[in-house]
PDB file of C-alpha atoms in Angstrom:
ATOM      1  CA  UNK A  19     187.882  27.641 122.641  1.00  0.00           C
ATOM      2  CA  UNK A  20     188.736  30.775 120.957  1.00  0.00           C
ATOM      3  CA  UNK A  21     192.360  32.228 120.339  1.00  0.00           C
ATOM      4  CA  UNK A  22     193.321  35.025 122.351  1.00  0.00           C
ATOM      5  CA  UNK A  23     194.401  37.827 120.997  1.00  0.00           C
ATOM      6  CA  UNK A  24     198.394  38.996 121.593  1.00  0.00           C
ATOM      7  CA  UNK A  25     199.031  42.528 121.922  1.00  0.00           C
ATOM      8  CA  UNK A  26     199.533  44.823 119.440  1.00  0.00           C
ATOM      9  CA  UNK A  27     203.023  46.538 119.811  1.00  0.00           C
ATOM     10  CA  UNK A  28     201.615  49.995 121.031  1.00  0.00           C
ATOM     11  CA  UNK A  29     199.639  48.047 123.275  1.00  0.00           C
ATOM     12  CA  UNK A  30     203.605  45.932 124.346  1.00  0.00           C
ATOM     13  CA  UNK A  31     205.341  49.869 124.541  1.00  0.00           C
ATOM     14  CA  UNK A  32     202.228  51.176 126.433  1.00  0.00           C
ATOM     15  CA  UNK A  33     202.491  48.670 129.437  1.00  0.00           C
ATOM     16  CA  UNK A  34     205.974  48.991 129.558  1.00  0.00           C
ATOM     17  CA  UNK A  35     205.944  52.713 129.701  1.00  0.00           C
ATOM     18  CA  UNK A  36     203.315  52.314 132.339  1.00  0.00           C
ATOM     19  CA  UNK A  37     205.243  49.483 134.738  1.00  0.00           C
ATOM     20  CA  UNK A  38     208.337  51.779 134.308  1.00  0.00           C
ATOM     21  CA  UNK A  39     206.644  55.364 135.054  1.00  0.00           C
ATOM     22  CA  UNK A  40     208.352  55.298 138.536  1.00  0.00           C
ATOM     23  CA  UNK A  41     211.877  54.582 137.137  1.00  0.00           C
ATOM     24  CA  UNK A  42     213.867  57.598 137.389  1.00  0.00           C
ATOM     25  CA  UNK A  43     215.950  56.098 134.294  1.00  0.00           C
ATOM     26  CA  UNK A  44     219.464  56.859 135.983  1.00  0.00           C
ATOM     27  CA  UNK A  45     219.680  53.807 138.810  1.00  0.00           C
ATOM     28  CA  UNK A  46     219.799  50.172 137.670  1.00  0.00           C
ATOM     29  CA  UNK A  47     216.896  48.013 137.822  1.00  0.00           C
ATOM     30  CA  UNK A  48     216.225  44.607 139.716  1.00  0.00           C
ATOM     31  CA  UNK A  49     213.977  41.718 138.286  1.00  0.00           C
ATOM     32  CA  UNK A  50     213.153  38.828 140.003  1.00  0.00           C
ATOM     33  CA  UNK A  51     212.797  35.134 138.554  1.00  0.00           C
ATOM     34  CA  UNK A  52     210.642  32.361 139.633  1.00  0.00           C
ATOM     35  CA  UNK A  53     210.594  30.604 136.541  1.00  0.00           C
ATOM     36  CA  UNK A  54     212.025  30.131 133.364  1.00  0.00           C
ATOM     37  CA  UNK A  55     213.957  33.868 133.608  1.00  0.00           C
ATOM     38  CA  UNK A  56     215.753  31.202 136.281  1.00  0.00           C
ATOM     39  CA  UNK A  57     217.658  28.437 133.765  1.00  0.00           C
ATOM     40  CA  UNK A  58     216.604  30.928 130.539  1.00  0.00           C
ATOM     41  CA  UNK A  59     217.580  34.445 131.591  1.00  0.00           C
ATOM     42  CA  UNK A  60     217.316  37.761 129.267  1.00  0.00           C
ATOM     43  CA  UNK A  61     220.436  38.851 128.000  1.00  0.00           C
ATOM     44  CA  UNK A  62     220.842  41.971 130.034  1.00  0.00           C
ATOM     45  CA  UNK A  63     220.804  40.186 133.298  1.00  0.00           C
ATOM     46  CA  UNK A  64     223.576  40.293 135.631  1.00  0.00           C
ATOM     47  CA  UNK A  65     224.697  39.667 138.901  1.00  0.00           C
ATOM     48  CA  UNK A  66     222.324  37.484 140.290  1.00  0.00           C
ATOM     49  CA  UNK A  67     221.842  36.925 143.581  1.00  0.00           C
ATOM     50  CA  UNK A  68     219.447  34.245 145.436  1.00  0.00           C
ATOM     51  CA  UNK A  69     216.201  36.017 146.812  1.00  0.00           C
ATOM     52  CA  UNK A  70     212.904  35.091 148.370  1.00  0.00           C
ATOM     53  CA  UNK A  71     209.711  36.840 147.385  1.00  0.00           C
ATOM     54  CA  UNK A  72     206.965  37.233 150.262  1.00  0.00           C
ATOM     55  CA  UNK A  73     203.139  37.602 149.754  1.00  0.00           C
ATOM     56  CA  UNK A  74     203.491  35.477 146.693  1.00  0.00           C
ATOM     57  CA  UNK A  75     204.452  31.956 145.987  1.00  0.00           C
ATOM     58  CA  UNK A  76     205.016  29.705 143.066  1.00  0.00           C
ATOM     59  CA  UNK A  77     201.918  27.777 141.632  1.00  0.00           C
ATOM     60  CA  UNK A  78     201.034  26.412 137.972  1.00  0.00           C
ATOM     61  CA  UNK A  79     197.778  28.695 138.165  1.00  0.00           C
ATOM     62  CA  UNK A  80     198.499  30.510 134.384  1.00  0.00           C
ATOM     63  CA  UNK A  81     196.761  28.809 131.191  1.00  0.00           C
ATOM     64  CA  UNK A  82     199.193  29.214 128.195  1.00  0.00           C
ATOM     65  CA  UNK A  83     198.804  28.508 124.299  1.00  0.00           C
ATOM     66  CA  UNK A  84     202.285  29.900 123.510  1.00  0.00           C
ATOM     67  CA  UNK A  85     204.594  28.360 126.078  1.00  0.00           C
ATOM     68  CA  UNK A  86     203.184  25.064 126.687  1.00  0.00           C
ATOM     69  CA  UNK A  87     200.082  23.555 125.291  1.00  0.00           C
ATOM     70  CA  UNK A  88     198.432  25.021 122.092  1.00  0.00           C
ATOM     71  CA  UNK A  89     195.207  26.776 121.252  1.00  0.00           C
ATOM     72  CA  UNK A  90     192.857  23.514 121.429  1.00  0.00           C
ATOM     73  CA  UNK A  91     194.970  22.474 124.534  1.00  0.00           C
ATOM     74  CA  UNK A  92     196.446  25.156 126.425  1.00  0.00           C
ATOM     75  CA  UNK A  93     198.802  24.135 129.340  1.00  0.00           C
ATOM     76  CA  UNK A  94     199.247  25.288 133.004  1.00  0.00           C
ATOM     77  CA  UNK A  95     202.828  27.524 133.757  1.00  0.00           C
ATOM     78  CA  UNK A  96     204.520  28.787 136.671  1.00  0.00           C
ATOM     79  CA  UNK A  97     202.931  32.596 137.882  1.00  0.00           C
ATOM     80  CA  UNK A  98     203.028  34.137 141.156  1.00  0.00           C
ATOM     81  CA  UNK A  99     200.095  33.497 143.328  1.00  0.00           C
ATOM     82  CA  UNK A 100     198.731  35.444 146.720  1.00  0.00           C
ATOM     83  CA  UNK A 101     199.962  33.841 149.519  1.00  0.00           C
ATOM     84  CA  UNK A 102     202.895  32.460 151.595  1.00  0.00           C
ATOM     85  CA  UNK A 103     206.761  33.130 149.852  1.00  0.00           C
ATOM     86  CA  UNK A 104     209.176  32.153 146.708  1.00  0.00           C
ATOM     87  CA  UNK A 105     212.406  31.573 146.214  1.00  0.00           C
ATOM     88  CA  UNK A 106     214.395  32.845 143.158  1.00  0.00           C
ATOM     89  CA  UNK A 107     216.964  35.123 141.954  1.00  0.00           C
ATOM     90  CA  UNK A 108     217.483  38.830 141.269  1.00  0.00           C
ATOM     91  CA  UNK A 109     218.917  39.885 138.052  1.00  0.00           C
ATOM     92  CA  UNK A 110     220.557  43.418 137.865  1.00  0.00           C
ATOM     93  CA  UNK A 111     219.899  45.063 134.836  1.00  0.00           C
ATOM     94  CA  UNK A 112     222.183  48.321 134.492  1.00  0.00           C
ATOM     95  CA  UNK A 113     220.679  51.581 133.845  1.00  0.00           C
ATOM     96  CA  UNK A 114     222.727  51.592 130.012  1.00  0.00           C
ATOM     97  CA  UNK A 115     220.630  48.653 128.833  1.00  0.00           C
ATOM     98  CA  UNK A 116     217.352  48.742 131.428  1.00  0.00           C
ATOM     99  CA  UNK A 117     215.433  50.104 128.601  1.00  0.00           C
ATOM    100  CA  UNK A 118     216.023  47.420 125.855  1.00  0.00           C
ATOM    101  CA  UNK A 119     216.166  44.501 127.700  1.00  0.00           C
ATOM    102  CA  UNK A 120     212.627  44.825 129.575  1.00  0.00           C
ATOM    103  CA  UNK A 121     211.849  45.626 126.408  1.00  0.00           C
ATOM    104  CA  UNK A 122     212.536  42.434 125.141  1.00  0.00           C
ATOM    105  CA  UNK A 123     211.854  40.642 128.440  1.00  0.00           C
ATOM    106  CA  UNK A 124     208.092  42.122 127.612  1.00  0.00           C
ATOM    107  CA  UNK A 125     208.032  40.944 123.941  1.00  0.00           C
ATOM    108  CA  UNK A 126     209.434  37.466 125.442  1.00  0.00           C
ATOM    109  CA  UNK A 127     207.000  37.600 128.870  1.00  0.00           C
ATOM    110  CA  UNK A 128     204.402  39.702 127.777  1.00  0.00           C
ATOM    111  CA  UNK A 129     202.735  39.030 124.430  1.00  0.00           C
ATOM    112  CA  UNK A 130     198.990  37.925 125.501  1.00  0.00           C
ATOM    113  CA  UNK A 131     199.419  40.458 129.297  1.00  0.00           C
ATOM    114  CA  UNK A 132     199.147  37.664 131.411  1.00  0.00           C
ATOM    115  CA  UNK A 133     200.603  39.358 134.100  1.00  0.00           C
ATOM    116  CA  UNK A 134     199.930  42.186 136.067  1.00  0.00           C
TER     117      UNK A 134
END
């Protein structure tokens, strides 16, 4: 089994620029959590408030060598897959501090782009 490669951090600021292109950068941002962002969330996060999710639902589909399991033995976590619903929370982030906390939500969530 070969490593996989983590991102370099042009590649980490480039899809970050890219999921926040739509962001007018003045309103605060929402970020839902199905997972660990649920007992472990991002400093940044406020106000959260119980959610449900539809079109996706909860499933240990998402081989990992950093969060559980290693590179010889990589182990299943929770992603979202296509299908049915998920409960979980929303996290306010406020405009002020949007920026750097995805920011390190992405170094934290992001390193190997698992997610789309």
């Amino acid at each position: 089994m070969t490593a996989l490669k983590h991102l370099t951090e042009a590649e980490l600021e480039a899809s970050l620029k890219s999921t926040l292109a739509h962001w007018d950068g003045k309103q605060d941002l929402w970020v839902f959590a199905y997972g660990s962002l649920l007992w472990n969330p991002e400093s940044g996060f406020v106000d959260p408030r119980p959610a449900r999710i539809h079109g996706y639902h909860r499933e240990f589909c998402l081989w990992s060598r950093i969060n559980r399991g290693t590179v010889d033995r990589p182990g299943l976590v929770l992603a979202l897959a296509r299908g049915g619903s998920c409960t979980g929370l929303v996290y306010r982030v406020p405009q002020a501090y949007a920026r750097d906390t995805l920011r390190s939500l992405w170094l934290r969530e992001m390193p190997l782009a698992s997610y789309l």
